[in-house]
Amino acid sequence: MASRLLHRLRHALAGDGPGEVAAGPEAEQFPESSELEDDDAEGLSSRLSGTLSFTSAEDDEDEDDEEAGPDPLAPRDGASEEDAEPSPPPDGPRGSQLLTRQLQDFWKKSRNTLVPQRLLFEVTSANVVKDPPSKYVLYTLTVMGPGPPDRQPAQISRRYSDFEQLHRSLQRQFRGPMAAISFPRKRLRRNFTAETIARRSRAFEQFLGHLQAVPELRHAPDLQDFFLLPELRRAQSLTCTGLYREALVLWANAWQLQTQLGTPLGPDRPLLTLAGLAVCHQELEDPGEARACCERALQLLGDKRPHPFLAPFLEAHVRLSWRLGLDKRQSEAWLQALQEAGLTPKPPPSLKELLIKEVLD
């Protein structure tokens, strides 16, 4: 072994320059040209920071006007892809699983070193939906963030057009921060191939991750609407039609979303969500859970000025406490004080009535 290394060294010194040392088996396995070609073709591999590429060589051919902005999460130490440790590009479902594990490993390692409230977005499925005359891909994303390990992750399902509408809206409002964030442009063909769907899945994960990394964008109302409004509207519609079990799943998912994302827009949507949960639990004969939702809502309301949901939550809390044989005196006194001050009618509207009348915009 030593004589072979000595022979290589002598051969290198006899050559034209220091870069002509013969490549060993490891170098032959990952030649530089094939590595870059694979990376360009797939547009999925991660090298240094765990983030994923939006673009590919094929995208450049199909869409000449596509612009790829700089990656705000990319490393700034001057390292390049060629300097990183090479790895084979993902291929099919197994490649997607590898990328998922890479993202999860990166997230676990960086939880204590990056922004404390960094969220992880993962596309767990993408289905082609045929709804004549339209045909589209529905991407299901899991939203995960820091917190207790047993916290249930939230999920959303969105189309390309939903992501595109969010991107355009944020571009109009935040030209500066959005200039550094790329987005996969529309394609004229091959929109439903496995390769395109996989590449867009990674792109959407990175797009949302970059938005969350910029405080100015993280709390933008349009981003909050992107996550919450479709879920709240579907849950409200199912509740109004009496499909309480199906609605309960959506209300619970909306609550998890708000837990993960925070509530920078105030208490209205959390209160609406808790009202939906309380109504569904009550209709499904689970008064204990319904009362717990009312208590959580009353904690959110606190001693602030009267809110339209305050009296309905107090009335529901009193009724559920009486049903369960629990103390209701404090809620009764609070509700009576509001009625005597003329701040709520007698009797106040029920949570269900208020939920049905609430306009979500």
mmCIF file of C-alpha atoms in Angstrom:
data_model
loop_
_atom_site.group_PDB
_atom_site.id
_atom_site.type_symbol
_atom_site.label_atom_id
_atom_site.label_comp_id
_atom_site.label_asym_id
_atom_site.label_seq_id
_atom_site.Cartn_x
_atom_site.Cartn_y
_atom_site.Cartn_z
ATOM 1 C CA MET A 1 0.000 0.000 0.000
ATOM 2 C CA ALA A 2 2.814 2.397 0.960
ATOM 3 C CA SER A 3 4.741 1.638 -2.255
ATOM 4 C CA ARG A 4 1.619 2.357 -4.328
ATOM 5 C CA LEU A 5 1.144 5.747 -2.660
ATOM 6 C CA LEU A 6 4.856 6.546 -3.180
ATOM 7 C CA HIS A 7 4.508 5.630 -6.854
ATOM 8 C CA ARG A 8 1.518 8.025 -7.208
ATOM 9 C CA LEU A 9 3.406 10.814 -5.509
ATOM 10 C CA ARG A 10 6.385 10.390 -7.819
ATOM 11 C CA HIS A 11 4.081 10.337 -10.802
ATOM 12 C CA ALA A 12 2.438 13.611 -9.650
ATOM 13 C CA LEU A 13 5.788 15.329 -9.121
ATOM 14 C CA ALA A 14 6.871 14.308 -12.601
ATOM 15 C CA GLY A 15 3.714 15.826 -14.135
ATOM 16 C CA ASP A 16 2.949 19.383 -15.268
ATOM 17 C CA GLY A 17 1.311 20.501 -12.032
ATOM 18 C CA PRO A 18 0.102 19.506 -8.598
ATOM 19 C CA GLY A 19 -3.412 18.744 -9.811
ATOM 20 C CA GLU A 20 -2.451 15.682 -11.872
ATOM 21 C CA VAL A 21 -2.398 13.114 -9.073
ATOM 22 C CA ALA A 22 -4.180 10.051 -10.411
ATOM 23 C CA ALA A 23 -7.760 9.732 -9.180
ATOM 24 C CA GLY A 24 -8.514 6.779 -6.931
ATOM 25 C CA PRO A 25 -11.640 4.650 -6.912
ATOM 26 C CA GLU A 26 -13.516 7.237 -4.827
ATOM 27 C CA ALA A 27 -12.921 9.966 -7.375
ATOM 28 C CA GLU A 28 -13.968 7.678 -10.225
ATOM 29 C CA GLN A 29 -17.217 6.922 -8.450
ATOM 30 C CA PHE A 30 -18.194 10.617 -8.246
ATOM 31 C CA PRO A 31 -16.556 12.426 -11.208
ATOM 32 C CA GLU A 32 -17.089 16.167 -10.996
ATOM 33 C CA SER A 33 -18.800 16.477 -14.358
ATOM 34 C CA SER A 34 -21.378 13.794 -13.658
ATOM 35 C CA GLU A 35 -22.052 15.189 -10.186
ATOM 36 C CA LEU A 36 -22.873 18.643 -11.513
ATOM 37 C CA GLU A 37 -24.899 17.213 -14.367
ATOM 38 C CA ASP A 38 -26.980 15.141 -11.967
ATOM 39 C CA ASP A 39 -27.524 18.100 -9.669
ATOM 40 C CA ASP A 40 -28.644 20.299 -12.538
ATOM 41 C CA ALA A 41 -30.970 17.682 -13.942
ATOM 42 C CA GLU A 42 -32.728 16.923 -10.714
ATOM 43 C CA GLY A 43 -32.582 20.264 -8.941
ATOM 44 C CA LEU A 44 -33.232 18.489 -5.664
ATOM 45 C CA SER A 45 -29.929 17.687 -3.992
ATOM 46 C CA SER A 46 -28.752 19.494 -0.912
ATOM 47 C CA ARG A 47 -25.094 20.121 -0.298
ATOM 48 C CA LEU A 48 -24.174 22.422 2.541
ATOM 49 C CA SER A 49 -27.121 23.857 4.410
ATOM 50 C CA GLY A 50 -29.892 21.308 3.894
ATOM 51 C CA THR A 51 -31.935 23.674 1.723
ATOM 52 C CA LEU A 52 -33.153 22.578 -1.676
ATOM 53 C CA SER A 53 -32.751 24.018 -5.155
ATOM 54 C CA PHE A 54 -35.649 25.441 -7.137
ATOM 55 C CA THR A 55 -34.145 25.281 -10.601
ATOM 56 C CA SER A 56 -32.915 22.678 -13.009
ATOM 57 C CA ALA A 57 -31.437 22.550 -16.465
ATOM 58 C CA GLU A 58 -34.742 21.352 -17.844
ATOM 59 C CA ASP A 59 -36.546 24.312 -16.300
ATOM 60 C CA ASP A 60 -34.148 26.665 -18.047
ATOM 61 C CA GLU A 61 -34.949 25.017 -21.370
ATOM 62 C CA ASP A 62 -38.701 25.051 -20.915
ATOM 63 C CA GLU A 63 -38.988 28.472 -19.297
ATOM 64 C CA ASP A 64 -36.533 31.042 -20.556
ATOM 65 C CA ASP A 65 -38.050 33.774 -18.401
ATOM 66 C CA GLU A 66 -37.637 31.899 -15.137
ATOM 67 C CA GLU A 67 -35.596 33.838 -12.613
ATOM 68 C CA ALA A 68 -33.921 32.122 -9.686
ATOM 69 C CA GLY A 69 -33.182 34.489 -6.809
ATOM 70 C CA PRO A 70 -30.375 33.911 -4.307
ATOM 71 C CA ASP A 71 -30.989 31.479 -1.508
ATOM 72 C CA PRO A 72 -31.227 33.500 1.735
ATOM 73 C CA LEU A 73 -30.553 30.382 3.761
ATOM 74 C CA ALA A 74 -27.482 29.313 1.778
ATOM 75 C CA PRO A 75 -24.101 29.378 3.561
ATOM 76 C CA ARG A 76 -22.143 32.635 3.339
ATOM 77 C CA ASP A 77 -18.648 31.289 4.011
ATOM 78 C CA GLY A 78 -17.606 31.137 0.366
ATOM 79 C CA ALA A 79 -17.904 27.361 0.071
ATOM 80 C CA SER A 80 -19.182 25.991 -3.210
ATOM 81 C CA GLU A 81 -20.995 22.870 -4.252
ATOM 82 C CA GLU A 82 -17.796 21.398 -5.634
ATOM 83 C CA ASP A 83 -16.175 21.710 -2.176
ATOM 84 C CA ALA A 84 -18.961 19.797 -0.470
ATOM 85 C CA GLU A 85 -19.045 16.094 0.068
ATOM 86 C CA PRO A 86 -20.676 14.509 -2.998
ATOM 87 C CA SER A 87 -23.753 12.353 -2.695
ATOM 88 C CA PRO A 88 -25.839 10.600 -5.350
ATOM 89 C CA PRO A 89 -28.947 12.472 -6.454
ATOM 90 C CA PRO A 90 -32.317 11.169 -5.236
ATOM 91 C CA ASP A 91 -34.216 8.879 -7.555
ATOM 92 C CA GLY A 92 -37.948 8.357 -7.318
ATOM 93 C CA PRO A 93 -39.762 7.639 -4.012
ATOM 94 C CA ARG A 94 -36.572 6.459 -2.317
ATOM 95 C CA GLY A 95 -34.889 9.759 -3.143
ATOM 96 C CA SER A 96 -37.834 11.642 -1.676
ATOM 97 C CA GLN A 97 -37.545 9.622 1.539
ATOM 98 C CA LEU A 98 -33.827 10.377 1.705
ATOM 99 C CA LEU A 99 -34.513 14.079 1.321
ATOM 100 C CA THR A 100 -37.140 13.893 4.044
ATOM 101 C CA ARG A 101 -34.644 12.251 6.390
ATOM 102 C CA GLN A 102 -32.014 14.856 5.487
ATOM 103 C CA LEU A 103 -34.424 17.668 6.318
ATOM 104 C CA GLN A 104 -35.435 16.031 9.588
ATOM 105 C CA ASP A 105 -31.796 15.426 10.574
ATOM 106 C CA PHE A 106 -30.907 19.001 9.665
ATOM 107 C CA TRP A 107 -33.851 20.262 11.699
ATOM 108 C CA LYS A 108 -32.909 18.210 14.780
ATOM 109 C CA LYS A 109 -29.274 19.331 14.640
ATOM 110 C CA SER A 110 -30.136 22.994 14.129
ATOM 111 C CA ARG A 111 -33.009 23.430 16.577
ATOM 112 C CA ASN A 112 -30.726 24.915 19.226
ATOM 113 C CA THR A 113 -28.643 27.052 16.875
ATOM 114 C CA LEU A 114 -31.100 28.652 14.426
ATOM 115 C CA VAL A 115 -34.064 30.940 14.890
ATOM 116 C CA PRO A 116 -36.009 29.552 17.900
ATOM 117 C CA GLN A 117 -39.365 29.517 16.118
ATOM 118 C CA ARG A 118 -38.173 28.093 12.782
ATOM 119 C CA LEU A 119 -40.796 25.850 11.213
ATOM 120 C CA LEU A 120 -40.260 22.871 8.958
ATOM 121 C CA PHE A 121 -42.527 22.308 5.978
ATOM 122 C CA GLU A 122 -42.599 18.894 4.358
ATOM 123 C CA VAL A 123 -44.635 17.774 1.346
ATOM 124 C CA THR A 124 -45.845 14.336 2.380
ATOM 125 C CA SER A 125 -47.979 13.607 -0.677
ATOM 126 C CA ALA A 126 -48.858 15.056 -4.065
ATOM 127 C CA ASN A 127 -51.886 13.787 -5.958
ATOM 128 C CA VAL A 128 -53.062 14.533 -9.477
ATOM 129 C CA VAL A 129 -56.729 15.537 -9.262
ATOM 130 C CA LYS A 130 -58.968 15.317 -12.319
ATOM 131 C CA ASP A 131 -62.009 17.522 -11.922
ATOM 132 C CA PRO A 132 -63.284 18.112 -15.483
ATOM 133 C CA PRO A 133 -62.600 20.372 -17.163
ATOM 134 C CA SER A 134 -59.654 21.102 -14.825
ATOM 135 C CA LYS A 135 -56.724 18.940 -13.807
ATOM 136 C CA TYR A 136 -54.223 19.890 -11.110
ATOM 137 C CA VAL A 137 -51.800 18.573 -8.501
ATOM 138 C CA LEU A 138 -52.815 18.818 -4.852
ATOM 139 C CA TYR A 139 -49.796 19.076 -2.545
ATOM 140 C CA THR A 140 -50.244 18.037 1.092
ATOM 141 C CA LEU A 141 -47.779 19.671 3.467
ATOM 142 C CA THR A 142 -47.038 18.884 7.082
ATOM 143 C CA VAL A 143 -46.194 21.867 9.287
ATOM 144 C CA MET A 144 -43.836 21.030 12.135
ATOM 145 C CA GLY A 145 -42.155 23.298 14.625
ATOM 146 C CA PRO A 146 -40.362 23.427 17.955
ATOM 147 C CA GLY A 147 -42.311 22.304 20.972
ATOM 148 C CA PRO A 148 -43.229 19.138 22.860
ATOM 149 C CA PRO A 149 -42.317 15.969 20.939
ATOM 150 C CA ASP A 150 -45.891 14.701 21.239
ATOM 151 C CA ARG A 151 -47.363 17.791 19.597
ATOM 152 C CA GLN A 152 -49.561 16.803 16.679
ATOM 153 C CA PRO A 153 -48.285 18.301 13.396
ATOM 154 C CA ALA A 154 -50.707 20.278 11.261
ATOM 155 C CA GLN A 155 -51.437 19.646 7.599
ATOM 156 C CA ILE A 156 -52.647 21.712 4.671
ATOM 157 C CA SER A 157 -53.430 20.817 1.060
ATOM 158 C CA ARG A 158 -52.808 23.439 -1.616
ATOM 159 C CA ARG A 159 -52.561 23.716 -5.407
ATOM 160 C CA TYR A 160 -49.834 25.395 -7.415
ATOM 161 C CA SER A 161 -52.224 28.297 -8.062
ATOM 162 C CA ASP A 162 -52.581 28.854 -4.293
ATOM 163 C CA PHE A 163 -48.812 29.147 -3.891
ATOM 164 C CA GLU A 164 -48.598 31.404 -6.938
ATOM 165 C CA GLN A 165 -51.288 33.727 -5.625
ATOM 166 C CA LEU A 166 -49.448 33.996 -2.289
ATOM 167 C CA HIS A 167 -46.173 34.751 -4.075
ATOM 168 C CA ARG A 168 -47.699 37.509 -6.212
ATOM 169 C CA SER A 169 -49.473 39.093 -3.265
ATOM 170 C CA LEU A 170 -46.327 39.194 -1.132
ATOM 171 C CA GLN A 171 -44.297 40.544 -4.060
ATOM 172 C CA ARG A 172 -46.667 43.492 -4.355
ATOM 173 C CA GLN A 173 -46.464 44.293 -0.653
ATOM 174 C CA PHE A 174 -42.838 43.426 0.170
ATOM 175 C CA ARG A 175 -40.704 44.075 -2.892
ATOM 176 C CA GLY A 176 -37.444 44.254 -0.961
ATOM 177 C CA PRO A 177 -37.609 41.037 1.109
ATOM 178 C CA MET A 178 -39.289 39.086 -1.709
ATOM 179 C CA ALA A 179 -36.550 39.962 -4.206
ATOM 180 C CA ALA A 180 -34.298 37.347 -2.590
ATOM 181 C CA ILE A 181 -36.900 34.547 -2.595
ATOM 182 C CA SER A 182 -37.384 32.357 -5.667
ATOM 183 C CA PHE A 183 -40.543 30.667 -6.843
ATOM 184 C CA PRO A 184 -41.044 27.929 -9.455
ATOM 185 C CA ARG A 185 -42.655 29.423 -12.527
ATOM 186 C CA LYS A 186 -45.438 27.851 -14.543
ATOM 187 C CA ARG A 187 -44.556 25.270 -17.160
ATOM 188 C CA LEU A 188 -46.160 24.937 -20.564
ATOM 189 C CA ARG A 189 -45.739 21.156 -20.608
ATOM 190 C CA ARG A 190 -44.872 18.152 -18.422
ATOM 191 C CA ASN A 191 -46.644 19.587 -15.390
ATOM 192 C CA PHE A 192 -47.793 16.179 -14.203
ATOM 193 C CA THR A 193 -44.598 14.152 -14.500
ATOM 194 C CA ALA A 194 -43.140 12.637 -11.344
ATOM 195 C CA GLU A 195 -39.963 14.676 -11.847
ATOM 196 C CA THR A 196 -41.803 18.002 -12.043
ATOM 197 C CA ILE A 197 -44.004 17.184 -9.058
ATOM 198 C CA ALA A 198 -41.002 16.134 -6.968
ATOM 199 C CA ARG A 199 -39.063 19.263 -7.884
ATOM 200 C CA ARG A 200 -41.997 21.529 -7.111
ATOM 201 C CA SER A 201 -42.578 19.751 -3.800
ATOM 202 C CA ARG A 202 -39.045 20.595 -2.714
ATOM 203 C CA ALA A 203 -39.434 24.131 -4.072
ATOM 204 C CA PHE A 204 -42.624 24.762 -2.099
ATOM 205 C CA GLU A 205 -40.971 23.487 1.097
ATOM 206 C CA GLN A 206 -38.083 25.871 0.611
ATOM 207 C CA PHE A 207 -40.344 28.766 -0.412
ATOM 208 C CA LEU A 208 -42.386 28.561 2.791
ATOM 209 C CA GLY A 209 -39.259 28.018 4.869
ATOM 210 C CA HIS A 210 -37.700 31.182 3.458
ATOM 211 C CA LEU A 211 -40.857 33.200 4.123
ATOM 212 C CA GLN A 212 -40.860 32.047 7.730
ATOM 213 C CA ALA A 213 -37.188 33.002 8.097
ATOM 214 C CA VAL A 214 -37.936 36.705 7.409
ATOM 215 C CA PRO A 215 -39.828 38.352 10.328
ATOM 216 C CA GLU A 216 -41.429 40.948 8.059
ATOM 217 C CA LEU A 217 -42.920 38.180 5.907
ATOM 218 C CA ARG A 218 -43.583 35.679 8.681
ATOM 219 C CA HIS A 219 -46.337 37.838 10.190
ATOM 220 C CA ALA A 220 -47.824 39.053 6.902
ATOM 221 C CA PRO A 221 -51.632 38.711 6.921
ATOM 222 C CA ASP A 222 -51.617 37.124 3.455
ATOM 223 C CA LEU A 223 -49.293 34.353 4.657
ATOM 224 C CA GLN A 224 -51.541 33.711 7.661
ATOM 225 C CA ASP A 225 -54.544 33.606 5.321
ATOM 226 C CA PHE A 226 -52.758 31.120 3.062
ATOM 227 C CA PHE A 227 -52.426 28.693 5.946
ATOM 228 C CA LEU A 228 -55.676 29.264 7.823
ATOM 229 C CA LEU A 229 -58.520 30.648 5.729
ATOM 230 C CA PRO A 230 -59.248 27.543 3.592
ATOM 231 C CA GLU A 231 -59.258 25.321 6.695
ATOM 232 C CA LEU A 232 -61.523 27.656 8.679
ATOM 233 C CA ARG A 233 -63.968 28.076 5.813
ATOM 234 C CA ARG A 234 -64.290 24.328 5.237
ATOM 235 C CA ALA A 235 -64.697 23.689 8.957
ATOM 236 C CA GLN A 236 -67.351 26.395 9.239
ATOM 237 C CA SER A 237 -69.246 25.028 6.237
ATOM 238 C CA LEU A 238 -69.291 21.487 7.632
ATOM 239 C CA THR A 239 -70.421 22.745 11.046
ATOM 240 C CA CYS A 240 -73.270 24.721 9.507
ATOM 241 C CA THR A 241 -74.473 21.631 7.633
ATOM 242 C CA GLY A 242 -74.383 19.453 10.749
ATOM 243 C CA LEU A 243 -71.373 17.304 9.783
ATOM 244 C CA TYR A 244 -69.812 17.729 13.203
ATOM 245 C CA ARG A 245 -67.435 14.783 13.182
ATOM 246 C CA GLU A 246 -65.860 15.848 9.881
ATOM 247 C CA ALA A 247 -65.818 19.477 11.003
ATOM 248 C CA LEU A 248 -64.109 18.561 14.275
ATOM 249 C CA VAL A 249 -61.097 17.192 12.397
ATOM 250 C CA LEU A 250 -60.718 20.460 10.475
ATOM 251 C CA TRP A 251 -61.187 22.670 13.537
ATOM 252 C CA ALA A 252 -58.562 20.633 15.397
ATOM 253 C CA ASN A 253 -56.149 20.938 12.475
ATOM 254 C CA ALA A 254 -56.767 24.705 12.297
ATOM 255 C CA TRP A 255 -55.975 24.964 16.006
ATOM 256 C CA GLN A 256 -52.719 23.062 15.495
ATOM 257 C CA LEU A 257 -51.819 25.384 12.631
ATOM 258 C CA GLN A 258 -52.321 28.433 14.832
ATOM 259 C CA THR A 259 -50.312 26.814 17.618
ATOM 260 C CA GLN A 260 -47.426 26.247 15.214
ATOM 261 C CA LEU A 261 -47.630 29.609 13.430
ATOM 262 C CA GLY A 262 -48.562 31.880 16.324
ATOM 263 C CA THR A 263 -51.379 34.423 16.243
ATOM 264 C CA PRO A 264 -49.932 37.808 15.226
ATOM 265 C CA LEU A 265 -53.312 38.988 13.918
ATOM 266 C CA GLY A 266 -55.029 38.912 17.318
ATOM 267 C CA PRO A 267 -57.417 36.559 19.100
ATOM 268 C CA ASP A 268 -60.315 36.515 16.627
ATOM 269 C CA ARG A 269 -59.311 33.402 14.678
ATOM 270 C CA PRO A 270 -58.220 31.403 17.734
ATOM 271 C CA LEU A 271 -61.556 32.295 19.375
ATOM 272 C CA LEU A 272 -63.473 31.274 16.252
ATOM 273 C CA THR A 273 -61.567 27.981 16.179
ATOM 274 C CA LEU A 274 -62.266 27.306 19.860
ATOM 275 C CA ALA A 275 -65.940 28.093 19.257
ATOM 276 C CA GLY A 276 -66.018 25.547 16.438
ATOM 277 C CA LEU A 277 -64.313 22.945 18.611
ATOM 278 C CA ALA A 278 -66.703 23.596 21.504
ATOM 279 C CA VAL A 279 -69.792 23.346 19.290
ATOM 280 C CA CYS A 280 -68.645 20.089 17.662
ATOM 281 C CA HIS A 281 -67.650 18.483 20.967
ATOM 282 C CA GLN A 282 -70.985 19.471 22.462
ATOM 283 C CA GLU A 283 -72.976 18.109 19.520
ATOM 284 C CA LEU A 284 -70.971 14.873 19.668
ATOM 285 C CA GLU A 285 -71.842 14.452 23.371
ATOM 286 C CA ASP A 286 -68.433 15.306 24.783
ATOM 287 C CA PRO A 287 -69.236 18.088 27.287
ATOM 288 C CA GLY A 288 -65.875 17.789 29.063
ATOM 289 C CA GLU A 289 -63.894 18.710 25.946
ATOM 290 C CA ALA A 290 -66.430 21.398 25.041
ATOM 291 C CA ARG A 291 -66.045 23.005 28.472
ATOM 292 C CA ALA A 292 -62.234 22.849 28.197
ATOM 293 C CA CYS A 293 -62.445 24.778 24.908
ATOM 294 C CA CYS A 294 -64.621 27.420 26.581
ATOM 295 C CA GLU A 295 -62.142 27.786 29.425
ATOM 296 C CA ARG A 296 -59.269 28.193 26.986
ATOM 297 C CA ALA A 297 -61.212 30.896 25.154
ATOM 298 C CA LEU A 298 -62.016 32.755 28.389
ATOM 299 C CA GLN A 299 -58.316 32.701 29.242
ATOM 300 C CA LEU A 300 -57.540 34.289 25.871
ATOM 301 C CA LEU A 301 -60.183 36.959 26.416
ATOM 302 C CA GLY A 302 -58.993 37.765 29.937
ATOM 303 C CA ASP A 303 -60.006 41.152 31.301
ATOM 304 C CA LYS A 304 -59.956 42.909 27.948
ATOM 305 C CA ARG A 305 -62.842 44.972 26.619
ATOM 306 C CA PRO A 306 -65.957 42.924 25.843
ATOM 307 C CA HIS A 307 -65.592 40.819 22.730
ATOM 308 C CA PRO A 308 -68.553 39.533 20.650
ATOM 309 C CA PHE A 309 -67.566 35.974 21.623
ATOM 310 C CA LEU A 310 -67.285 36.693 25.363
ATOM 311 C CA ALA A 311 -70.936 36.324 26.394
ATOM 312 C CA PRO A 312 -71.556 33.227 24.209
ATOM 313 C CA PHE A 313 -68.497 31.508 25.710
ATOM 314 C CA LEU A 314 -69.617 32.437 29.234
ATOM 315 C CA GLU A 315 -73.140 31.147 28.578
ATOM 316 C CA ALA A 316 -71.780 27.869 27.173
ATOM 317 C CA HIS A 317 -69.352 27.510 30.089
ATOM 318 C CA VAL A 318 -72.150 27.997 32.629
ATOM 319 C CA ARG A 319 -74.398 25.446 30.907
ATOM 320 C CA LEU A 320 -71.651 22.831 30.482
ATOM 321 C CA SER A 321 -70.428 23.289 34.064
ATOM 322 C CA TRP A 322 -73.972 22.740 35.346
ATOM 323 C CA ARG A 323 -74.254 19.603 33.203
ATOM 324 C CA LEU A 324 -70.975 18.225 34.559
ATOM 325 C CA GLY A 325 -71.676 19.263 38.162
ATOM 326 C CA LEU A 326 -68.726 21.680 38.239
ATOM 327 C CA ASP A 327 -68.394 25.180 39.695
ATOM 328 C CA LYS A 328 -70.035 27.811 37.497
ATOM 329 C CA ARG A 329 -70.341 30.763 39.896
ATOM 330 C CA GLN A 330 -67.522 32.873 38.458
ATOM 331 C CA SER A 331 -68.793 32.559 34.878
ATOM 332 C CA GLU A 332 -72.355 33.285 36.017
ATOM 333 C CA ALA A 333 -71.259 36.445 37.822
ATOM 334 C CA TRP A 334 -69.238 37.632 34.834
ATOM 335 C CA LEU A 335 -72.145 37.048 32.446
ATOM 336 C CA GLN A 336 -74.591 38.788 34.782
ATOM 337 C CA ALA A 337 -72.308 41.832 35.035
ATOM 338 C CA LEU A 338 -72.188 42.108 31.236
ATOM 339 C CA GLN A 339 -75.974 41.886 30.979
ATOM 340 C CA GLU A 340 -76.566 44.478 33.698
ATOM 341 C CA ALA A 341 -74.170 46.850 31.941
ATOM 342 C CA GLY A 342 -76.144 46.412 28.712
ATOM 343 C CA LEU A 343 -73.137 44.910 26.918
ATOM 344 C CA THR A 344 -74.913 41.726 25.845
ATOM 345 C CA PRO A 345 -78.558 40.751 25.296
ATOM 346 C CA LYS A 346 -80.549 38.405 27.531
ATOM 347 C CA PRO A 347 -80.067 35.615 26.696
ATOM 348 C CA PRO A 348 -76.838 36.007 24.702
ATOM 349 C CA PRO A 349 -76.500 34.332 21.306
ATOM 350 C CA SER A 350 -75.203 30.774 21.374
ATOM 351 C CA LEU A 351 -71.769 29.846 20.103
ATOM 352 C CA LYS A 352 -73.370 27.962 17.227
ATOM 353 C CA GLU A 353 -75.429 30.990 16.146
ATOM 354 C CA LEU A 354 -72.383 33.222 16.271
ATOM 355 C CA LEU A 355 -70.305 30.660 14.383
ATOM 356 C CA ILE A 356 -72.834 30.437 11.561
ATOM 357 C CA LYS A 357 -73.076 34.224 11.200
ATOM 358 C CA GLU A 358 -69.327 34.846 11.289
ATOM 359 C CA VAL A 359 -67.992 36.043 7.928
ATOM 360 C CA LEU A 360 -64.488 34.810 7.120
ATOM 361 C CA ASP A 361 -62.607 37.152 4.816
#
